[in-house]
PDB file of C-alpha atoms in Angstrom:
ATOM      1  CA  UNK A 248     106.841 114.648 111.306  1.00 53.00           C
ATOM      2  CA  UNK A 249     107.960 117.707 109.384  1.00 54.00           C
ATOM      3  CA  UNK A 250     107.299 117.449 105.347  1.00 61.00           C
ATOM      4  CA  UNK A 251     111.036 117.663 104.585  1.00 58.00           C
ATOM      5  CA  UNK A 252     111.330 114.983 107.203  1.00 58.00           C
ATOM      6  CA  UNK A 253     108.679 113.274 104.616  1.00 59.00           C
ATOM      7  CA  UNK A 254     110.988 113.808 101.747  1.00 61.00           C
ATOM      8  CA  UNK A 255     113.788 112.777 103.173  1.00 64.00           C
ATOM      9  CA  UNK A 256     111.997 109.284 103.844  1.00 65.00           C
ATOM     10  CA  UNK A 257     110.903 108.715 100.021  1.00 67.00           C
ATOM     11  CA  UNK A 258     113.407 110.167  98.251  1.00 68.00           C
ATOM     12  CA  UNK A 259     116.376 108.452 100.081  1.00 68.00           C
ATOM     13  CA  UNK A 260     118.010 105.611  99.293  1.00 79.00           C
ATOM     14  CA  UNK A 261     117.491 102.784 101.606  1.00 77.00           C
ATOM     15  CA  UNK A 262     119.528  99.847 102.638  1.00 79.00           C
ATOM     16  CA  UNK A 263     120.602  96.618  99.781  1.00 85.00           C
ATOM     17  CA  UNK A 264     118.350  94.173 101.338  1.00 91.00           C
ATOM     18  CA  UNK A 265     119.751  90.607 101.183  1.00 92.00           C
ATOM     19  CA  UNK A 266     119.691  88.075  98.522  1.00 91.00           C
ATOM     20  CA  UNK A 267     117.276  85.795  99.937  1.00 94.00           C
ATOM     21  CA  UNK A 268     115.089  88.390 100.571  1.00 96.00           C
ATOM     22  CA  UNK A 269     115.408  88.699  96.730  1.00 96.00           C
ATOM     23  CA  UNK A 270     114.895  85.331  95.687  1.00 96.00           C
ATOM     24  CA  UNK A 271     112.477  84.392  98.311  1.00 97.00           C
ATOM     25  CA  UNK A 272     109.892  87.085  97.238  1.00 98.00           C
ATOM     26  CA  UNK A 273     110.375  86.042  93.345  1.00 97.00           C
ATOM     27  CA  UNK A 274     109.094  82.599  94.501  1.00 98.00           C
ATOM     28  CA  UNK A 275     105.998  84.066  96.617  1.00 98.00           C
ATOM     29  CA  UNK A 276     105.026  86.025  93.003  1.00 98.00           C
ATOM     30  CA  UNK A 277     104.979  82.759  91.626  1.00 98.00           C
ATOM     31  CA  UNK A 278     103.343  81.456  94.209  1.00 98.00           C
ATOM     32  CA  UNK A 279     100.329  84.013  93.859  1.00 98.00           C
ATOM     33  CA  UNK A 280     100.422  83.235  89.839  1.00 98.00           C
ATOM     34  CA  UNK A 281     100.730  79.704  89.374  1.00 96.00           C
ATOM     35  CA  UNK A 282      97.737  77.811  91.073  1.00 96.00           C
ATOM     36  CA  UNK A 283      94.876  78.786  89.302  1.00 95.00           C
ATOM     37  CA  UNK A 284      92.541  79.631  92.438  1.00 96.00           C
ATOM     38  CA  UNK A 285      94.813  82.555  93.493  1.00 97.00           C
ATOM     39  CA  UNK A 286      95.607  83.805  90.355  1.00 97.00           C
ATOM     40  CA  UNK A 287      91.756  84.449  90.047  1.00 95.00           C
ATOM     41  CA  UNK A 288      91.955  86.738  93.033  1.00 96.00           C
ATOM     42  CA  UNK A 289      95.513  87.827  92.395  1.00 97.00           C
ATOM     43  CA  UNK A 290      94.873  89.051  88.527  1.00 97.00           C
ATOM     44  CA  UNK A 291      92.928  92.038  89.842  1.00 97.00           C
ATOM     45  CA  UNK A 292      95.886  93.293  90.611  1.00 97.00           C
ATOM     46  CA  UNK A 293      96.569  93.048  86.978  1.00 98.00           C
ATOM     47  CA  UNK A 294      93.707  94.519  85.564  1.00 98.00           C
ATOM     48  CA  UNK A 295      93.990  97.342  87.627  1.00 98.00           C
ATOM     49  CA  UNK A 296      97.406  97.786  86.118  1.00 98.00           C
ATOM     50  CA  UNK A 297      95.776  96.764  82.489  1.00 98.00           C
ATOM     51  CA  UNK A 298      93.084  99.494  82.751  1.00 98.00           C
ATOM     52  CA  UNK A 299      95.309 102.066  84.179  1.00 97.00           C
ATOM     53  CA  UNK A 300      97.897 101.837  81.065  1.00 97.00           C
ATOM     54  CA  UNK A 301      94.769 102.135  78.780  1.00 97.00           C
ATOM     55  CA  UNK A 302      93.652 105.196  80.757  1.00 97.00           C
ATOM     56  CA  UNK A 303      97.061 106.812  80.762  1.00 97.00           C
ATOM     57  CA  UNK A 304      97.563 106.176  77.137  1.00 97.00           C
ATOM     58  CA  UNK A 305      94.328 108.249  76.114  1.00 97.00           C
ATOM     59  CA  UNK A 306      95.235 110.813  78.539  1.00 96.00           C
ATOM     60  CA  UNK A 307      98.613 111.144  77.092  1.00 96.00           C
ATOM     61  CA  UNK A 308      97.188 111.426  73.793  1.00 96.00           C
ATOM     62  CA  UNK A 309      94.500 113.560  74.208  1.00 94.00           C
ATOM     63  CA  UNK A 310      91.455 110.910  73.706  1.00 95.00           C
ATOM     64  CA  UNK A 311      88.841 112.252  76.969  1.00 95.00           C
ATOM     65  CA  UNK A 312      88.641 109.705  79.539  1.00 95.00           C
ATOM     66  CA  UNK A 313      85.258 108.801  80.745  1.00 95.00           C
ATOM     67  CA  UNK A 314      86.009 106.164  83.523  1.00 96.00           C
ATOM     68  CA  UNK A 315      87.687 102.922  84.185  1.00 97.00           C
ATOM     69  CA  UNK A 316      85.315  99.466  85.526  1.00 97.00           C
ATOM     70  CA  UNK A 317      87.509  96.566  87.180  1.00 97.00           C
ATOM     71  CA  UNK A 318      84.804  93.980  87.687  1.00 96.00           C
ATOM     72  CA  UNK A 319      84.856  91.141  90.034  1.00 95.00           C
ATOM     73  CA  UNK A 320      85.678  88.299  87.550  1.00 95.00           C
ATOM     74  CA  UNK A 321      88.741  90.193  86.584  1.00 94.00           C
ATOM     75  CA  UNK A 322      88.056  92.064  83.778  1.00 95.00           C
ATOM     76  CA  UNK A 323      87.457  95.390  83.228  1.00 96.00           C
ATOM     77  CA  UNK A 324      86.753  98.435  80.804  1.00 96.00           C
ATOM     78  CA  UNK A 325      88.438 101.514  80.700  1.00 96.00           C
ATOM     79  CA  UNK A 326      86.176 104.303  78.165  1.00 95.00           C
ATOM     80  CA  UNK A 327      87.260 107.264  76.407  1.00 95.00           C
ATOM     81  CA  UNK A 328      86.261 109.207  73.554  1.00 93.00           C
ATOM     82  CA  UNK A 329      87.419 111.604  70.500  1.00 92.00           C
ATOM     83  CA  UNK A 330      88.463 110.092  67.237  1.00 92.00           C
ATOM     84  CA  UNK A 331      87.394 106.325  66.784  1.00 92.00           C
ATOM     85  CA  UNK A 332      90.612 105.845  64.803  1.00 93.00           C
ATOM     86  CA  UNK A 333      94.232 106.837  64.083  1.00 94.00           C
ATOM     87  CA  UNK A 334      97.187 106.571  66.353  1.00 95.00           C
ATOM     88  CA  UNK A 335      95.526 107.946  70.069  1.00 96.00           C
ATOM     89  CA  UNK A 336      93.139 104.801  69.374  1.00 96.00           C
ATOM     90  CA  UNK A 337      95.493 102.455  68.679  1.00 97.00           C
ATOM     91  CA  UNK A 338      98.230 103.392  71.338  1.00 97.00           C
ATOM     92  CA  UNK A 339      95.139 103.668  73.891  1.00 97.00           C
ATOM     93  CA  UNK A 340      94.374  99.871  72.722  1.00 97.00           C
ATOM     94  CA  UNK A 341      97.756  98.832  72.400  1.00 97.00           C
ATOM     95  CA  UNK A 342      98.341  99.805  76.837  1.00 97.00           C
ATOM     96  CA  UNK A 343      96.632  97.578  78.148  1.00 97.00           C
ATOM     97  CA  UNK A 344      98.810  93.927  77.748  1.00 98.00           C
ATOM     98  CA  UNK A 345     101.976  95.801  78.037  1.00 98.00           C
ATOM     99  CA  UNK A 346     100.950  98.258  81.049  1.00 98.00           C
ATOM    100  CA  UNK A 347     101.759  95.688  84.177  1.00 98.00           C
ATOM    101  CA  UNK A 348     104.851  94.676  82.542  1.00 98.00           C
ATOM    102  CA  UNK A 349     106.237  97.896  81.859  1.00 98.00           C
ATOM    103  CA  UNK A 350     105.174  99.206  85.633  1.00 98.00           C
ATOM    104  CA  UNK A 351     107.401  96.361  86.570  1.00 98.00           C
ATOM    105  CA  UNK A 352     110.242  97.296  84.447  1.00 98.00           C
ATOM    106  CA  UNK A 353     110.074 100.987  85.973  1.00 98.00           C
ATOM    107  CA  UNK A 354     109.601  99.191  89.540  1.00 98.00           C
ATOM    108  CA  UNK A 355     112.634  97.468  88.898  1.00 97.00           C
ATOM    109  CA  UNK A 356     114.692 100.112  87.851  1.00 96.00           C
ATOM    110  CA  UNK A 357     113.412 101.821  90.914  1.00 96.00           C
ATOM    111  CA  UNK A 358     115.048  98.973  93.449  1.00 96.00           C
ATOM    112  CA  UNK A 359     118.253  98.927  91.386  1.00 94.00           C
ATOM    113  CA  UNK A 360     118.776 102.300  92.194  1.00 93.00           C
ATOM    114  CA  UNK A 361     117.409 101.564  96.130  1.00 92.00           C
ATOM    115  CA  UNK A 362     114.830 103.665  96.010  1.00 93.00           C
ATOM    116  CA  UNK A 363     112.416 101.559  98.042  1.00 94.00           C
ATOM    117  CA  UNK A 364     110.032 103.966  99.803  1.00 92.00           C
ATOM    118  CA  UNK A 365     109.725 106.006  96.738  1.00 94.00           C
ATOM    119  CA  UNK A 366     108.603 103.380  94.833  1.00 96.00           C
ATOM    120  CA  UNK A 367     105.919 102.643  97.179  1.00 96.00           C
ATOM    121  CA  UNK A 368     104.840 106.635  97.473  1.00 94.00           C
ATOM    122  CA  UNK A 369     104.920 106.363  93.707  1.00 96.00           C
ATOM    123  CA  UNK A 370     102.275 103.631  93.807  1.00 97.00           C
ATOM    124  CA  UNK A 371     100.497 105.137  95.859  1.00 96.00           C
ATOM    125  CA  UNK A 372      99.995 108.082  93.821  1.00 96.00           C
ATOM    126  CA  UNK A 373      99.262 106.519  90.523  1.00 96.00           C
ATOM    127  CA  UNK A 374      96.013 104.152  92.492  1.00 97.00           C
ATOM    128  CA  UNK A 375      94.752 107.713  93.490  1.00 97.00           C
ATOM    129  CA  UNK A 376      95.229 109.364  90.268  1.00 96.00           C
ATOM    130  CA  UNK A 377      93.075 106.039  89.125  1.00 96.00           C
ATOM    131  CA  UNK A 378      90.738 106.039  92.114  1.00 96.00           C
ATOM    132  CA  UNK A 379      89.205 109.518  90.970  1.00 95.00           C
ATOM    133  CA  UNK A 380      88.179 107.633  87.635  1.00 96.00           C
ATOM    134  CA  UNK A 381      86.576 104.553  88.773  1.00 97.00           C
ATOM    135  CA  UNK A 382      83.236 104.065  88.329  1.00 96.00           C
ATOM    136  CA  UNK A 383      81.802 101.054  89.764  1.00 97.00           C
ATOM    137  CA  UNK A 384      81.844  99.529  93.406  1.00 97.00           C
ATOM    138  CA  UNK A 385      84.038  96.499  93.400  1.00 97.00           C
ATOM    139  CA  UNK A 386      86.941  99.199  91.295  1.00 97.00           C
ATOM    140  CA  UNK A 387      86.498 101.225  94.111  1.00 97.00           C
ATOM    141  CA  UNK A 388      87.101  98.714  96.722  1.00 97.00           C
ATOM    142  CA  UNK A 389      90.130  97.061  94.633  1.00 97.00           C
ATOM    143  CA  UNK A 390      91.831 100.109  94.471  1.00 98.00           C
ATOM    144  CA  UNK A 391      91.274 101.535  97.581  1.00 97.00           C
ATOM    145  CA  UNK A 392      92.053  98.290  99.346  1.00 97.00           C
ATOM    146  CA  UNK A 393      95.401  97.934  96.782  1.00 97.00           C
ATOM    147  CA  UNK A 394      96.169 101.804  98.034  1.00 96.00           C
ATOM    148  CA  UNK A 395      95.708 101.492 101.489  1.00 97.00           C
ATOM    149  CA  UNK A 396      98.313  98.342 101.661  1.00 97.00           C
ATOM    150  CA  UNK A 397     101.289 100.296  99.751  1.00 96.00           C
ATOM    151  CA  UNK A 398     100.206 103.275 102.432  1.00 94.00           C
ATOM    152  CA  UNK A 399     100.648 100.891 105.568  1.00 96.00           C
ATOM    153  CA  UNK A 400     103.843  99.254 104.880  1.00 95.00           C
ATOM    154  CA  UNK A 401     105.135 102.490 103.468  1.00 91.00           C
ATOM    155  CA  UNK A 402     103.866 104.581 106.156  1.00 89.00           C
ATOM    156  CA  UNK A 403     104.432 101.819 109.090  1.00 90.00           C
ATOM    157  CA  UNK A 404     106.599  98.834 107.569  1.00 90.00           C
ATOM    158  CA  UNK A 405     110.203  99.003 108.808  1.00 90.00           C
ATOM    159  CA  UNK A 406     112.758  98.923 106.538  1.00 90.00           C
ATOM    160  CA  UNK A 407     112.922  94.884 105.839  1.00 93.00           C
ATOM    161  CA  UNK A 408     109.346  94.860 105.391  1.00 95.00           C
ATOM    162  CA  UNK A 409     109.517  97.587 102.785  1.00 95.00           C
ATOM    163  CA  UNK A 410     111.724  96.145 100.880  1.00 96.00           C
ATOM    164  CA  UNK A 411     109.907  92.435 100.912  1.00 97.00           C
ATOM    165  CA  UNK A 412     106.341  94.181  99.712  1.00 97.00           C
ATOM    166  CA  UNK A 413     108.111  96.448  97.112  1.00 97.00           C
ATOM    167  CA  UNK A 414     110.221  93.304  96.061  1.00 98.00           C
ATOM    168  CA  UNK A 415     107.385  91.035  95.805  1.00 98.00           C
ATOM    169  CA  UNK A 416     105.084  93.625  93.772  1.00 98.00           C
ATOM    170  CA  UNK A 417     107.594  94.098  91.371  1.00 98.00           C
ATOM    171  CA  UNK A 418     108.334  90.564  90.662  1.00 98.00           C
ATOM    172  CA  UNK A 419     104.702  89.781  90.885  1.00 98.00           C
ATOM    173  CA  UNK A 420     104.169  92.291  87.745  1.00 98.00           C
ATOM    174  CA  UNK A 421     107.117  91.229  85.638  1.00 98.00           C
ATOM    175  CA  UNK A 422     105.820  87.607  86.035  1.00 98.00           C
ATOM    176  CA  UNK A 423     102.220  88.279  85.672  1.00 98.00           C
ATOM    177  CA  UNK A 424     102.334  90.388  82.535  1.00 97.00           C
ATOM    178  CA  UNK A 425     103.182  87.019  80.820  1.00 98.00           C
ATOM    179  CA  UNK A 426     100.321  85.165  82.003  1.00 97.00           C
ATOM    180  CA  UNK A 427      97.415  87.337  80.267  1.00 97.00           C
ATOM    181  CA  UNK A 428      98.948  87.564  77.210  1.00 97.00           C
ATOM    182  CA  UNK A 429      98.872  83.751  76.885  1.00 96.00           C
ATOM    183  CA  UNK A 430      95.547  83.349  77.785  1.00 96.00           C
ATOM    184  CA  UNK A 431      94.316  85.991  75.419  1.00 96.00           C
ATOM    185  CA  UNK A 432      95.530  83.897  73.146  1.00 94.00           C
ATOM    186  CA  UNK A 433      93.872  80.976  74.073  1.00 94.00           C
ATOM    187  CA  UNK A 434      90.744  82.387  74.362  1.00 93.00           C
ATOM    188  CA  UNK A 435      90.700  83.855  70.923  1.00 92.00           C
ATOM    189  CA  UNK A 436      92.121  80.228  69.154  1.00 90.00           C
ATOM    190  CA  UNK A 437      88.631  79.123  70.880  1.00 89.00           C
ATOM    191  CA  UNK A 438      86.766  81.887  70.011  1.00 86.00           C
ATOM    192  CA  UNK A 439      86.484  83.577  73.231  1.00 81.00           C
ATOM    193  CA  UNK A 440      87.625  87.130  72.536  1.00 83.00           C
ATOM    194  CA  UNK A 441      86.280  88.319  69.191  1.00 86.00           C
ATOM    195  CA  UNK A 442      86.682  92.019  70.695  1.00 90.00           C
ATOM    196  CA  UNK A 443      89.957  91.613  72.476  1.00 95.00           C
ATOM    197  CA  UNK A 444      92.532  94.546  72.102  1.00 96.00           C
ATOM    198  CA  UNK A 445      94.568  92.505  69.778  1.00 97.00           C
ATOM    199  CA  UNK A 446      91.090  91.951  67.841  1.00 96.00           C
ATOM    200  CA  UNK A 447      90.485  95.773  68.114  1.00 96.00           C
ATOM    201  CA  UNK A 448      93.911  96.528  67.055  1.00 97.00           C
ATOM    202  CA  UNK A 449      93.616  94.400  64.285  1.00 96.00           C
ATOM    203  CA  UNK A 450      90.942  96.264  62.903  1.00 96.00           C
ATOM    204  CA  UNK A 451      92.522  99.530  63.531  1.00 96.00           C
ATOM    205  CA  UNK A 452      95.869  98.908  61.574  1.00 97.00           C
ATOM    206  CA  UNK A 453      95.219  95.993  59.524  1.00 96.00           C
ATOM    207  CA  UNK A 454      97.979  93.788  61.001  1.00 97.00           C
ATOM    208  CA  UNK A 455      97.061  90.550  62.183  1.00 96.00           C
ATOM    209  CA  UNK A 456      95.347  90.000  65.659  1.00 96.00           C
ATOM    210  CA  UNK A 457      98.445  87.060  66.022  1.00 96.00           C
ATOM    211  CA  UNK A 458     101.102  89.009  65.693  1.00 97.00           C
ATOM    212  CA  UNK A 459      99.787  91.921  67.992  1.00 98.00           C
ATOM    213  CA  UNK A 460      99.973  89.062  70.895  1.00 98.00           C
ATOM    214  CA  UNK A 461     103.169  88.638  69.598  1.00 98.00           C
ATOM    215  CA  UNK A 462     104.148  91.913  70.293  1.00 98.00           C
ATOM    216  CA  UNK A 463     102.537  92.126  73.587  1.00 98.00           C
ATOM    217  CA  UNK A 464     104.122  88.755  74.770  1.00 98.00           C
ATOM    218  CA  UNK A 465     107.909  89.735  73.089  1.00 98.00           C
ATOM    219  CA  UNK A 466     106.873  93.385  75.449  1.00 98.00           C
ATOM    220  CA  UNK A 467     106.453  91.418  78.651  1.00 98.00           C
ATOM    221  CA  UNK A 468     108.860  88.666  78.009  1.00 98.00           C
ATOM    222  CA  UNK A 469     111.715  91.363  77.658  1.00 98.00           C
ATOM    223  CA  UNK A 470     110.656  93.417  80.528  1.00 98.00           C
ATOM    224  CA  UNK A 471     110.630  89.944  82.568  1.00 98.00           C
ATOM    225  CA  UNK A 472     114.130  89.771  81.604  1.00 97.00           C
ATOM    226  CA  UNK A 473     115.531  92.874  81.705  1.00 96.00           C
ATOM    227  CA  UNK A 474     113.553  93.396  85.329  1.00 97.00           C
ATOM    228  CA  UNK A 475     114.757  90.518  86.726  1.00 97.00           C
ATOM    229  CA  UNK A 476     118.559  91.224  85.519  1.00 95.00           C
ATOM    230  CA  UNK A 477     118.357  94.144  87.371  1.00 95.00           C
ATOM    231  CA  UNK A 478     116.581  92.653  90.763  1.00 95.00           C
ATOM    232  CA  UNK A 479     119.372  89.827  90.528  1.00 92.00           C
ATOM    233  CA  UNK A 480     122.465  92.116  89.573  1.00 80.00           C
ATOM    234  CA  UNK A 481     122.107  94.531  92.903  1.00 47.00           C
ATOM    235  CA  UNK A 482     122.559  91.323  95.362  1.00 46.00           C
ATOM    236  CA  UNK A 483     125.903  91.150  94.013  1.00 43.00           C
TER     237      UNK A 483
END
């Protein structure tokens, strides 16, 4: 296959896939959030996005990225360095919560517009932008593993399959970027998270620990929305 052949694939617009294909992949994302054994294997997915929107943050702003850790229990650490306050700190701090939700809004945006296989190559490119800054074995193998999938159903998923996985990844980040947010705060009403970002930001700006959940969960709760206006709209 000849690269403009390649272009042509991911940059076309493909096919309005029906509405139960739709609605039938928003239930398998809550499927995958909802019982608490698979969300403990499923939330990976999550952190990967949560550390990636930290690492893009301090990238964007000029803090020096050291690495990103996704560790087995679903957590993870993403390290950079330069000035230990001031507003590259606090953006970098403030990505994290918001980063899966706001991938999900672009996602969507992405499907509105039918732009299936470029959302996928898109993917694809941000997990190896991330892969080159992993530093542990089981980040590795998430991301890898998380890569490789988009890159078989992109590469050989017809175009029904396509739009099922991008369909279901999208809703599964819209719904899932609510689901942190309220166990952060959980943990830190039991005194769980002392140095959670929202503890972190407090410290940096001042403002209340509560009310930076707040913002994360009014972030991800409008995305949700707005997302899933747009998934719903284009079956019309």
């Amino acid at each position: 296959m000849e690269i403009a052949d390649v272009w042509q694939r991911v940059a076309g617009v493909q096919p309005e896939p029906p509405g139960w294909l739709v609605l039938t992949t928003a239930a398998l994302a809550l499927l995958a959030i909802l019982p608490a054994p698979v969300w403990r294997v499923t939330r990976t997915v999550v952190t990967i996005a949560h550390e990636g929107g930290h690492g893009v943050a301090a990238l964007m702003t000029r803090r020096r990225l050291s690495g990103i850790r996704l560790h087995s229990d679903t957590s993870g650490l993403t390290i950079s360095s330069g000035r230990p306050t001031g507003p590259g700190m606090i953006l970098t701090a403030a990505a994290g919560y918001v980063a899966p939700s706001l991938l999900g809004l672009g996602g969507a945006a992405l499907l509105a517009d039918g732009r299936i296989t470029a959302l996928l190559w898109i993917s694809i490119l941000l997990l190896a932008g991330m892969l080159v800054m992993i530093r542990n074995a089981f980040g590795l193998l998430a991301v890898v593993l998380t890569g490789a999938l988009f890159l078989v159903v992109s590469w050989y998923g017809g175009s029904q399959v396509q739009a099922a996985f991008a369909y279901l990844g999208v809703w599964f980040l819209l719904l899932a970027g609510v689901r942190p947010v309220v166990e952060l705060q959980a943990k830190r009403r039991s005194g769980g998270a002392p140095d959670s970002d929202a503890d972190q930001l407090s410290r940096l700006t001042g403002v209340s620990a509560v009310l930076w959940v707040a913002l994360f969960l009014v972030v991800s709760l409008s995305c949700l929305l707005g997302g899933a206006s747009w998934l719903l709209h284009w079956k019309h």
